[in-house]
Every structure is written in structure tokens, then in C-alpha cells.
Short mmCIF file of N, CA and C in Angstrom, two decimals:
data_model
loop_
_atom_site.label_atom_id
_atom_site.label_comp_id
_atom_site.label_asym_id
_atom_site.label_seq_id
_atom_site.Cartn_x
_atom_site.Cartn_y
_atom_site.Cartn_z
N UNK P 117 -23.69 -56.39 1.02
CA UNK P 117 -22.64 -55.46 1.42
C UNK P 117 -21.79 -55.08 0.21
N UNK P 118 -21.78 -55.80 -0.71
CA UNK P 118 -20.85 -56.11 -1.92
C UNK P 118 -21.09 -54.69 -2.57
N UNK P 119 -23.22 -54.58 -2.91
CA UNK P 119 -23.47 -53.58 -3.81
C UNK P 119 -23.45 -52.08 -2.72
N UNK P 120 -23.21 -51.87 -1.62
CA UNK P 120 -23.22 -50.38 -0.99
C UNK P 120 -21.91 -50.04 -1.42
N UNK P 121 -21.14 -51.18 -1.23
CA UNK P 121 -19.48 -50.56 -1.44
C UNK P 121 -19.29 -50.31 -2.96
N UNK P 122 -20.27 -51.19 -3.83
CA UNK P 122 -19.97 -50.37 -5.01
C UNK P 122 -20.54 -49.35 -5.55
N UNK P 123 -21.69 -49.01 -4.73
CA UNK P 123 -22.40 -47.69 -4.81
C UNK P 123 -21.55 -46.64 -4.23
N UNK P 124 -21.10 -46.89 -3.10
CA UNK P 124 -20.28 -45.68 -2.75
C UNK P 124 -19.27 -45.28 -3.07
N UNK P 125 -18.45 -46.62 -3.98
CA UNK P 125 -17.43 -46.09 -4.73
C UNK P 125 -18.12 -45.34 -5.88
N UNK P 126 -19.36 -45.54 -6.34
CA UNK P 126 -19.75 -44.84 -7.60
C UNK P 126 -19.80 -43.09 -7.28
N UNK P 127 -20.43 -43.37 -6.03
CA UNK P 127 -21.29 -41.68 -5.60
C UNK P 127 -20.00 -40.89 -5.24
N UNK P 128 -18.59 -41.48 -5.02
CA UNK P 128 -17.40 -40.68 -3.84
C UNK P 128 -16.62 -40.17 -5.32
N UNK P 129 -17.08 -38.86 -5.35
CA UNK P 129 -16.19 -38.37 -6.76
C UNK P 129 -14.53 -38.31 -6.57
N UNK P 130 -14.31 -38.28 -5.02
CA UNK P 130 -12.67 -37.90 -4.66
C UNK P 130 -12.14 -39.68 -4.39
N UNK P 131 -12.97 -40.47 -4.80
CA UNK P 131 -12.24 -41.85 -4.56
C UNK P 131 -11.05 -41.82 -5.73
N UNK P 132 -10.93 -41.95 -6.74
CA UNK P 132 -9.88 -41.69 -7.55
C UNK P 132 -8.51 -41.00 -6.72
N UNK P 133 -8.88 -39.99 -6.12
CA UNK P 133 -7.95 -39.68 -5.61
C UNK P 133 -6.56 -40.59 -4.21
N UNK P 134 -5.57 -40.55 -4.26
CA UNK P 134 -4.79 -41.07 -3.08
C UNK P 134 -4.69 -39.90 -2.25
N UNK P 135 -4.02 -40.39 -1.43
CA UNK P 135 -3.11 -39.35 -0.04
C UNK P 135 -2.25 -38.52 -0.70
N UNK P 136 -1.65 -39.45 -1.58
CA UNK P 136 -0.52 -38.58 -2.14
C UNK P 136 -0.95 -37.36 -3.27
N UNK P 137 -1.79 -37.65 -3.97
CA UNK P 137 -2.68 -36.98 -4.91
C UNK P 137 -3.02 -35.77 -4.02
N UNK P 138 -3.49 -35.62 -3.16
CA UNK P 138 -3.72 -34.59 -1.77
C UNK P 138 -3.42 -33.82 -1.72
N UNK P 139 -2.22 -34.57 -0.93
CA UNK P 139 -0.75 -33.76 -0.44
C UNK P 139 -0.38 -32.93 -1.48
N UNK P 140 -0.30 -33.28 -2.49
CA UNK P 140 0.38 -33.19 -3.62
C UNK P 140 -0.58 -31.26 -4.19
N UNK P 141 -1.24 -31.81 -4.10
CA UNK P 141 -2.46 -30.58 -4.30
C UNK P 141 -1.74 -29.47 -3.59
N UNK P 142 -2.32 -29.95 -2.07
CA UNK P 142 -2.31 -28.90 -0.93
C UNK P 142 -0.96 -28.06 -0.96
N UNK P 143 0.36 -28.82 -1.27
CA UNK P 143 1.91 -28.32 -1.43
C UNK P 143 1.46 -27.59 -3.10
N UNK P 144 0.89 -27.78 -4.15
CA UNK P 144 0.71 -26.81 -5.04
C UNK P 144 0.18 -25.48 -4.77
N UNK P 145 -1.26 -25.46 -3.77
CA UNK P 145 -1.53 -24.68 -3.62
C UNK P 145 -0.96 -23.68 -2.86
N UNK P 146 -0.30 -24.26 -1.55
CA UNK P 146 0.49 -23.60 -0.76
C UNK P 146 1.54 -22.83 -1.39
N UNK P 147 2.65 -23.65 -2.45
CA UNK P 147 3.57 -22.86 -3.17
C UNK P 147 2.93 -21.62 -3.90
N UNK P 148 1.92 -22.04 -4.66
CA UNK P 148 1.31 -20.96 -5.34
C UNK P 148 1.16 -19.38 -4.46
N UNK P 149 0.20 -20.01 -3.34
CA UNK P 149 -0.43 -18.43 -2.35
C UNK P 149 1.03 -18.02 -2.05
N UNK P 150 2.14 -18.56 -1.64
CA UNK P 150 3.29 -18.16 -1.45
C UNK P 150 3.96 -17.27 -2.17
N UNK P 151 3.75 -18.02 -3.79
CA UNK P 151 4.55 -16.53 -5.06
C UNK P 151 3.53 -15.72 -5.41
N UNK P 152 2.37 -16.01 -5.00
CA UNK P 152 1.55 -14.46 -4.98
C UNK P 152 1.24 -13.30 -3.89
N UNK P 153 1.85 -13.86 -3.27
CA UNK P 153 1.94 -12.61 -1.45
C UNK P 153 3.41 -12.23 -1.95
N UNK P 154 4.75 -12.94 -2.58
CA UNK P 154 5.48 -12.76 -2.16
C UNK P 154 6.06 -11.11 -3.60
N UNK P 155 4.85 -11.88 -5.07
CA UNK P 155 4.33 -10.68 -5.89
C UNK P 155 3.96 -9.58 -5.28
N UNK P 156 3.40 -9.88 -4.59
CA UNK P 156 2.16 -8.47 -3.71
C UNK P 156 3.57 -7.60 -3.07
N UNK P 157 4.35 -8.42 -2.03
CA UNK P 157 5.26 -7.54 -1.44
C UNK P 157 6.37 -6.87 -2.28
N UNK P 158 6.45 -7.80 -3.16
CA UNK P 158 7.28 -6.82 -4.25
C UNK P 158 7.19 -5.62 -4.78
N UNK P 159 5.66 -5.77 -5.88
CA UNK P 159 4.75 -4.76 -5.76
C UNK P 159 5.16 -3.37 -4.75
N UNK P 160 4.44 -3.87 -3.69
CA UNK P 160 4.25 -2.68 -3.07
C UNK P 160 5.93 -1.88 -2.27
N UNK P 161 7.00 -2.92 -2.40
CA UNK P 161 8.29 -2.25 -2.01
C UNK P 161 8.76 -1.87 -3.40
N UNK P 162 8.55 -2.05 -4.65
CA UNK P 162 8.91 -1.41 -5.43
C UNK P 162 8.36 -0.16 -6.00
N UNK P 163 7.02 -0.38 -5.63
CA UNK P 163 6.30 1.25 -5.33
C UNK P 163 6.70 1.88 -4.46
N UNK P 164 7.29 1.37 -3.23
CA UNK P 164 7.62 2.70 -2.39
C UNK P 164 8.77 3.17 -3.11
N UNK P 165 10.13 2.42 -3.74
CA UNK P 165 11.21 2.59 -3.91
C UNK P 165 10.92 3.62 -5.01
N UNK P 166 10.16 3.31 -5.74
CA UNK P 166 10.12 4.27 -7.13
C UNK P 166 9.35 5.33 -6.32
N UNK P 167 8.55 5.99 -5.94
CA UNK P 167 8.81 6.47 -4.78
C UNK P 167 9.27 7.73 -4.70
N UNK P 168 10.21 6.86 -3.82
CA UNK P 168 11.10 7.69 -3.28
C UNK P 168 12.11 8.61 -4.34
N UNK P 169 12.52 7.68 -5.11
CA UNK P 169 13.40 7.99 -6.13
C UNK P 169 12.60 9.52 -6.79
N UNK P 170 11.38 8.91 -7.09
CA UNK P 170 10.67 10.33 -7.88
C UNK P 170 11.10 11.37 -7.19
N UNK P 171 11.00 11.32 -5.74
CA UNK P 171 11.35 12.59 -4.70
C UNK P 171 12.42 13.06 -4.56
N UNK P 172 13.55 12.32 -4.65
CA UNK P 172 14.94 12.69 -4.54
C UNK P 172 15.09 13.18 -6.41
N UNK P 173 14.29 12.57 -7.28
CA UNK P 173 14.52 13.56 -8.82
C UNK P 173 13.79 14.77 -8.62
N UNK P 174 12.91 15.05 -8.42
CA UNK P 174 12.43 16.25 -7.99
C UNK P 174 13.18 17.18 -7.01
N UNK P 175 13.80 16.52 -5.93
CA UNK P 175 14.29 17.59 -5.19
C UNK P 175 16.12 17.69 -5.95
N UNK P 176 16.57 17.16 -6.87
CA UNK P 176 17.79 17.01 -7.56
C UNK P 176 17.58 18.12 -8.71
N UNK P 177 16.04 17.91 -9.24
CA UNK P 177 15.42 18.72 -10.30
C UNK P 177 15.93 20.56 -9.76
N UNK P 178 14.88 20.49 -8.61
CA UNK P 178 14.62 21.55 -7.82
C UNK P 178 16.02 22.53 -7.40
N UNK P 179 16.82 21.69 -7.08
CA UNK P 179 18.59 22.07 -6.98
C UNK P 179 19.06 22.77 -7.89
N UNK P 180 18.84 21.88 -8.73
CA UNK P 180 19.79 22.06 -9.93
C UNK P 180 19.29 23.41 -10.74
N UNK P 181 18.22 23.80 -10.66
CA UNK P 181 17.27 24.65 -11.45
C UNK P 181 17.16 26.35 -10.10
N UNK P 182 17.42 25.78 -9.08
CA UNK P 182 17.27 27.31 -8.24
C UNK P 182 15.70 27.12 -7.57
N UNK P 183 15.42 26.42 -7.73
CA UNK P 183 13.87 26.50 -7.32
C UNK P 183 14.04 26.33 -6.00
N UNK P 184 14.93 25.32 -4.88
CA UNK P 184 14.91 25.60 -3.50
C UNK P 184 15.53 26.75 -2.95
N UNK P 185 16.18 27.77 -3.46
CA UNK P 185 17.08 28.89 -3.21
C UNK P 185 15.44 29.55 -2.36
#
């Protein structure tokens, strides 16, 4: 029984690892996907914002110049 258990400690590449080692992972990874969705939403609300802005310079452009008359 002595040599399976030390075979299987040989063959178990995640034996090194603890619970805490894990955990520890899984809360990295989690934080991570977190500041990259939270990139993404930025992203894409700062594209709308710039945006918009372009539209209100254009229609400020457009004013100012006679072009909506």
C-alpha cells in the first residue's frame, strides 16, 4: 500500500498544491475577469460619450458657421 501512495503522489501533478493555493488562484482569476469586463464597459461608455460629444461639435460647428439656417 506504501508504494501506490507513493506512486500516486508521483503521477498527481496538483498534489503540491493546498486548498488555499486554490482558492487563492480561483479569487485571482475571478478579480482579473472582473477588471477586464469592467475595461470592456468603460471602453464602450467612453465610446458612446465621445460620441456624442463629436455630435454636439458638429452641430455647435454647424451653428456657428450658418450651415443649419
Amino acid at each position: 500500500m506504501g508504494e501506490s501512495e507513493g506512486l500516486f503522489v508521483f503521477l498527481n501533478p496538483f498534489f503540491p498544491f493546498t486548498t488555499a493555493k486554490v482558492l487563492s488562484l480561483k479569487a485571482s482569476v475571478l478579480l482579473l475577469l472582473t477588471l477586464l469586463i469592467k475595461a470592456r464597459v468603460q471602453i464602450v461608455t467612453g465610446s458612446a460619450v465621445g460620441i456624442l460629444l463629436l455630435m454636439l461639435q458638429t452641430l455647435v460647428f454647424l451653428a456657428i458657421s450658418g450651415g443649419l439656417v
